[in-house]
Short mmCIF file of C-alpha atoms and ligand atoms in Angstrom, two decimals:
data_model
loop_
_atom_site.label_atom_id
_atom_site.label_comp_id
_atom_site.label_asym_id
_atom_site.label_seq_id
_atom_site.Cartn_x
_atom_site.Cartn_y
_atom_site.Cartn_z
CA MET A 1 5.10 -13.89 -10.08
CA ASN A 2 4.38 -14.80 -6.48
CA THR A 3 1.21 -16.74 -6.06
CA LYS A 4 1.28 -16.88 -2.29
CA TYR A 5 1.85 -14.22 0.31
CA ASN A 6 5.33 -12.81 0.20
CA ASN A 7 6.99 -13.74 3.48
CA TRP A 8 9.53 -10.96 2.95
CA PHE A 9 7.01 -8.52 4.44
CA ASP A 10 6.78 -10.66 7.55
CA SER A 11 10.50 -11.21 8.04
CA LYS A 12 12.42 -9.28 10.68
CA TYR A 13 14.83 -8.16 7.96
CA TYR A 14 12.11 -6.28 6.06
CA HIS A 15 11.57 -4.29 9.24
CA ILE A 16 15.29 -3.63 9.68
CA LEU A 17 15.71 -2.47 6.09
CA TYR A 18 12.69 -0.17 6.23
CA LYS A 19 12.86 0.93 9.87
CA ASN A 20 13.39 4.52 8.77
CA ARG A 21 10.25 4.59 6.65
CA ASN A 22 9.01 8.10 6.70
CA HIS A 23 6.46 8.85 9.41
CA GLN A 24 6.51 12.60 8.82
CA GLU A 25 5.58 12.05 5.16
CA ALA A 26 2.75 9.69 6.19
CA ARG A 27 1.43 12.25 8.71
CA GLU A 28 1.41 15.13 6.22
CA PHE A 29 -0.10 13.05 3.43
CA ILE A 30 -2.87 11.79 5.71
CA LYS A 31 -3.74 15.32 6.85
CA LYS A 32 -4.08 16.49 3.24
CA LEU A 33 -5.88 13.37 2.07
CA ILE A 34 -8.44 13.25 4.89
CA LYS A 35 -9.18 16.95 4.43
CA HIS A 36 -9.61 16.41 0.70
CA LEU A 37 -11.95 13.45 1.22
CA LYS A 38 -14.09 15.62 3.54
CA LEU A 39 -14.67 12.77 5.96
CA LYS A 40 -17.08 13.56 8.77
CA ARG A 41 -15.77 13.06 12.31
CA LYS A 42 -16.00 9.45 13.50
CA SER A 43 -16.04 8.11 9.95
CA LYS A 44 -15.20 4.42 9.69
CA VAL A 45 -11.96 3.96 7.77
CA LEU A 46 -10.30 0.78 6.50
CA ASP A 47 -6.52 0.88 5.98
CA ALA A 48 -6.08 -2.18 3.73
CA GLY A 49 -2.42 -3.27 3.73
CA CYS A 50 -1.64 -1.13 6.78
CA GLY A 51 1.83 -2.55 7.53
CA LYS A 52 2.89 -1.33 10.98
CA GLY A 53 0.00 1.13 11.03
CA ARG A 54 1.70 4.47 10.38
CA HIS A 55 -1.25 5.84 8.36
CA SER A 56 -3.97 4.24 10.54
CA ILE A 57 -2.50 5.87 13.66
CA GLU A 58 -2.61 9.32 12.05
CA ILE A 59 -6.17 8.84 10.74
CA GLU A 60 -7.43 7.87 14.20
CA LYS A 61 -5.73 10.97 15.67
CA LEU A 62 -7.84 13.05 13.27
CA GLY A 63 -10.99 11.72 14.95
CA HIS A 64 -11.93 8.66 12.92
CA ILE A 65 -12.57 5.02 13.71
CA VAL A 66 -9.91 2.96 12.01
CA THR A 67 -9.39 -0.71 11.22
CA GLY A 68 -5.98 -1.64 9.83
CA ILE A 69 -5.52 -5.01 8.13
CA ASP A 70 -2.40 -6.70 6.86
CA LEU A 71 -1.20 -10.25 6.27
CA SER A 72 2.08 -9.61 8.04
CA LYS A 73 1.67 -11.01 11.55
CA ASN A 74 4.76 -9.19 12.76
CA SER A 75 3.58 -5.83 11.41
CA ILE A 76 0.18 -6.27 13.06
CA LYS A 77 1.81 -7.35 16.33
CA PHE A 78 3.76 -4.08 16.29
CA ALA A 79 0.73 -1.98 15.28
CA LYS A 80 -1.38 -3.48 18.07
CA LYS A 81 0.72 -1.57 20.62
CA PHE A 82 -1.10 1.56 19.42
CA GLU A 83 -4.63 0.14 19.60
CA ASN A 84 -7.42 1.94 21.43
CA SER A 85 -11.22 1.93 21.29
CA ASN A 86 -11.15 3.70 17.87
CA LEU A 87 -8.13 1.95 16.39
CA ASN A 88 -7.74 -1.75 15.85
CA PHE A 89 -5.53 -3.98 13.78
CA ILE A 90 -6.26 -7.43 12.37
CA VAL A 91 -4.21 -9.99 10.47
CA HIS A 92 -6.32 -10.31 7.36
CA ASP A 93 -5.97 -10.77 3.60
CA ILE A 94 -7.14 -7.65 1.74
CA SER A 95 -8.53 -9.80 -1.09
CA LYS A 96 -11.17 -11.12 1.35
CA PRO A 97 -13.78 -8.55 2.41
CA LEU A 98 -14.38 -7.98 6.10
CA ASN A 99 -17.93 -8.41 7.27
CA MET A 100 -18.54 -4.67 7.63
CA GLU A 101 -18.76 -1.47 5.59
CA PHE A 102 -16.58 1.61 5.78
CA ASP A 103 -16.96 5.29 4.85
CA ALA A 104 -13.48 5.18 3.37
CA VAL A 105 -11.26 2.33 2.19
CA LEU A 106 -7.59 3.14 1.70
CA ASN A 107 -4.80 1.13 0.15
CA LEU A 108 -1.64 3.16 0.67
CA PHE A 109 2.02 3.14 -0.31
CA THR A 110 2.01 0.33 -2.85
CA SER A 111 0.03 -2.28 -0.94
CA PHE A 112 -1.44 -3.62 -4.19
CA GLY A 113 -0.19 -5.69 -7.13
CA TYR A 114 1.88 -8.39 -5.43
CA TYR A 115 0.09 -11.34 -7.06
CA GLU A 116 -1.25 -12.45 -10.43
CA ARG A 117 -3.46 -9.88 -12.13
CA ASP A 118 -6.64 -11.86 -11.35
CA LYS A 119 -5.87 -11.34 -7.71
CA ASP A 120 -5.55 -7.58 -8.28
CA LEU A 121 -9.17 -7.58 -9.41
CA GLU A 122 -10.15 -9.72 -6.42
CA ILE A 123 -8.60 -7.11 -4.12
CA LEU A 124 -10.44 -4.29 -5.88
CA LEU A 125 -13.74 -6.17 -5.58
CA SER A 126 -13.06 -6.79 -1.93
CA LEU A 127 -12.47 -3.06 -1.36
CA GLN A 128 -15.74 -2.42 -3.20
CA LYS A 129 -17.62 -4.80 -0.88
CA ASN A 130 -16.21 -3.05 2.17
CA LEU A 131 -17.22 0.40 0.94
CA ASN A 132 -20.58 1.74 1.96
CA ILE A 133 -22.89 3.25 -0.66
CA ASN A 134 -21.68 6.82 -0.10
CA GLY A 135 -18.12 5.85 0.67
CA ILE A 136 -14.86 6.90 -0.94
CA GLY A 137 -11.77 4.86 -1.79
CA VAL A 138 -8.09 5.54 -2.41
CA ILE A 139 -5.35 3.47 -4.01
CA ASP A 140 -1.86 4.96 -3.72
CA PHE A 141 0.47 3.12 -6.11
CA PHE A 142 3.77 4.03 -7.76
CA ASN A 143 3.90 5.70 -11.16
CA ILE A 144 5.46 3.00 -13.31
CA LYS A 145 6.89 5.55 -15.78
CA THR A 146 8.99 7.35 -13.14
CA VAL A 147 9.95 4.07 -11.47
CA LYS A 148 11.35 2.96 -14.85
CA ASP A 149 13.11 6.28 -15.49
CA ASN A 150 14.73 6.41 -12.05
CA LEU A 151 15.43 2.76 -11.40
CA VAL A 152 18.49 2.19 -9.21
CA LYS A 153 19.55 -1.22 -10.46
CA LYS A 154 21.99 -2.05 -7.68
CA GLU A 155 22.28 -0.71 -4.18
CA GLU A 156 23.95 -1.65 -0.90
CA VAL A 157 22.60 -0.58 2.46
CA ILE A 158 24.20 -1.35 5.81
CA LEU A 159 21.83 -1.42 8.79
CA GLU A 160 22.33 -3.10 12.16
CA ASN A 161 25.60 -4.60 10.87
CA ILE A 162 23.85 -6.32 7.98
CA LYS A 163 24.89 -5.48 4.44
CA PHE A 164 21.74 -5.65 2.28
CA LYS A 165 22.43 -6.01 -1.45
CA ILE A 166 19.44 -4.92 -3.47
CA VAL A 167 19.05 -5.65 -7.18
CA ARG A 168 16.09 -4.19 -9.06
CA GLU A 169 14.73 -5.15 -12.46
CA ILE A 170 11.74 -4.21 -14.56
CA ASP A 171 10.17 -6.21 -17.32
CA LYS A 172 6.77 -5.94 -18.98
CA LEU A 173 4.99 -7.66 -16.11
CA SER A 174 6.68 -6.71 -12.89
CA VAL A 175 9.16 -4.64 -10.92
CA THR A 176 11.30 -7.06 -9.00
CA LYS A 177 13.56 -6.40 -6.06
CA GLU A 178 15.96 -9.10 -4.94
CA ILE A 179 17.39 -8.56 -1.48
CA SER A 180 20.35 -10.68 -0.38
CA PHE A 181 22.47 -10.54 2.75
CA SER A 182 24.01 -12.70 5.41
CA ASP A 183 23.32 -12.58 9.12
CA ASN A 184 25.24 -14.68 11.66
CA ASN A 185 26.87 -16.52 8.77
CA ILE A 186 23.55 -17.56 7.28
CA ASP A 187 22.79 -16.40 3.75
CA PHE A 188 19.35 -15.04 2.96
CA LYS A 189 17.66 -14.11 -0.27
CA PHE A 190 14.19 -12.56 -0.59
CA LYS A 191 12.26 -11.39 -3.60
CA GLU A 192 9.59 -8.72 -3.83
CA SER A 193 7.69 -8.50 -7.07
CA VAL A 194 5.02 -5.89 -7.91
CA ASN A 195 2.91 -5.77 -11.07
CA THR A 196 3.81 -2.97 -13.50
CA LEU A 197 0.38 -1.36 -13.33
CA SER A 198 -0.18 1.87 -15.21
CA ILE A 199 -3.19 4.18 -15.02
CA ILE A 200 -4.53 2.35 -18.10
CA ASP A 201 -4.31 -1.01 -16.30
CA PHE A 202 -6.16 0.46 -13.32
CA ARG A 203 -8.84 1.94 -15.58
CA ASN A 204 -9.32 -1.51 -17.13
CA TYR A 205 -9.64 -3.10 -13.67
CA PHE A 206 -12.17 -0.48 -12.61
CA LYS A 207 -14.29 -1.23 -15.72
CA LYS A 208 -14.82 -4.72 -14.29
CA THR A 209 -16.21 -3.37 -11.01
CA ASP A 210 -19.06 -1.18 -9.82
CA LEU A 211 -16.53 1.46 -8.87
CA GLU A 212 -15.55 4.57 -10.79
CA ILE A 213 -12.42 6.68 -10.69
CA ILE A 214 -13.24 10.27 -9.79
CA GLN A 215 -9.79 11.87 -9.45
CA VAL A 216 -6.15 10.98 -9.99
CA PHE A 217 -3.29 12.68 -8.12
CA GLY A 218 0.43 12.31 -8.72
CA ASP A 219 2.09 13.00 -5.38
CA TYR A 220 1.53 13.34 -1.64
CA ASP A 221 0.79 17.06 -2.02
CA LEU A 222 -2.18 16.00 -4.16
CA ASN A 223 -0.98 17.64 -7.34
CA LYS A 224 -2.60 16.45 -10.56
CA PHE A 225 -1.19 13.19 -11.97
CA LYS A 226 1.30 13.71 -14.82
CA LYS A 227 2.24 10.48 -16.53
CA ASP A 228 5.84 11.44 -17.26
CA THR A 229 6.87 13.10 -14.02
CA SER A 230 4.61 12.25 -11.08
CA PRO A 231 6.21 10.03 -8.43
CA ARG A 232 2.90 8.45 -7.39
CA LEU A 233 -0.40 7.35 -8.91
CA ILE A 234 -3.13 8.15 -6.38
CA ILE A 235 -6.58 7.06 -7.50
CA ILE A 236 -9.72 8.32 -5.75
CA PHE A 237 -12.87 6.30 -6.42
CA LYS A 238 -16.48 5.80 -5.38
CA LYS A 239 -19.34 3.47 -6.14
CA LYS A 240 -21.04 4.08 -9.53
CA SER A 241 -24.41 3.97 -7.81
CA GLN A 242 -23.48 6.99 -5.69
CA SER A 243 -25.45 10.02 -6.83
CA ASN A 244 -22.96 12.89 -6.28
C1 SAM B 1 4.99 -1.54 0.90
S1 SAM B 1 4.14 -2.13 2.29
C2 SAM B 1 3.21 -0.73 2.80
C3 SAM B 1 2.65 -0.85 4.20
C4 SAM B 1 1.88 0.38 4.73
N1 SAM B 1 0.74 0.74 3.90
C5 SAM B 1 2.81 1.58 4.89
O1 SAM B 1 2.72 2.51 4.10
O2 SAM B 1 3.64 1.56 5.80
C6 SAM B 1 2.94 -3.20 1.55
C7 SAM B 1 2.08 -3.95 2.57
O3 SAM B 1 1.04 -4.66 1.90
C8 SAM B 1 0.80 -5.85 2.63
N2 SAM B 1 0.07 -6.78 1.77
C9 SAM B 1 0.40 -7.21 0.53
N3 SAM B 1 -0.53 -8.05 0.07
C10 SAM B 1 -1.48 -8.18 1.05
C11 SAM B 1 -2.70 -8.92 1.17
N4 SAM B 1 -3.16 -9.69 0.19
N5 SAM B 1 -3.41 -8.80 2.31
C12 SAM B 1 -2.97 -8.00 3.31
N6 SAM B 1 -1.83 -7.28 3.26
C13 SAM B 1 -1.09 -7.39 2.13
C14 SAM B 1 2.20 -6.30 3.02
O4 SAM B 1 2.18 -7.24 4.07
C15 SAM B 1 2.85 -4.99 3.39
O5 SAM B 1 2.68 -4.70 4.76
#
């Protein structure tokens, strides 16, 4: 398991391999999610693990005040091109709370689970600290059952004249992706490893916080989570001390 930040996310090759990441899907999901969360206009929203900002940008367009944070300097550099008075991006570790509170804290598209399990809890506690008393939180993770069932063990993708060889494995603890390729006659190998967290693991984490899960969805259309078939595990939570 990686104990330090995975520099794969900050490498230019990560951005080549995922340059076609789906913006349309992000836009539609955000519209549905923000409507569901019933956020008032000008709500303060934290996008924790924002990457290049595709969700943050859409949330700001819907009339909210958004802060996107990510440890990838290159992703934040890119996202900063879209900054305005209601949208800003900071290089920041999501396991360390910012010195402010938000009406909504979001952790989207598997931006969780890249470290030891203690660190997962640290991240959850940091999200809790950044959430105001009446705030609402969202963690959008993969559904480990369908990842297992549909695992493509080996894949080759050619982009910008680079042949990326991807090998995926799952064991009890993590889903690992090894990406190897050569560029200008230099060989590269990166590894991305995510904890195999199920809804039960998340429920156990939440028990150790002052947060409670209020709803669980299974896809970006916000259909109910079904353990065996849902592609995603989307957890909506609030503070236990919140009255309604
Ligand atoms: C799969 S990407 C998703 C990015 C973005 N949410 C999106 O949907 O485009 C996961 C992101 O989590 C970020 N990340 C992982 N651990 C982090 C940490 N401790 N602090 C800040 N960002 C982190 C990575 O840098 C990466 O940008």
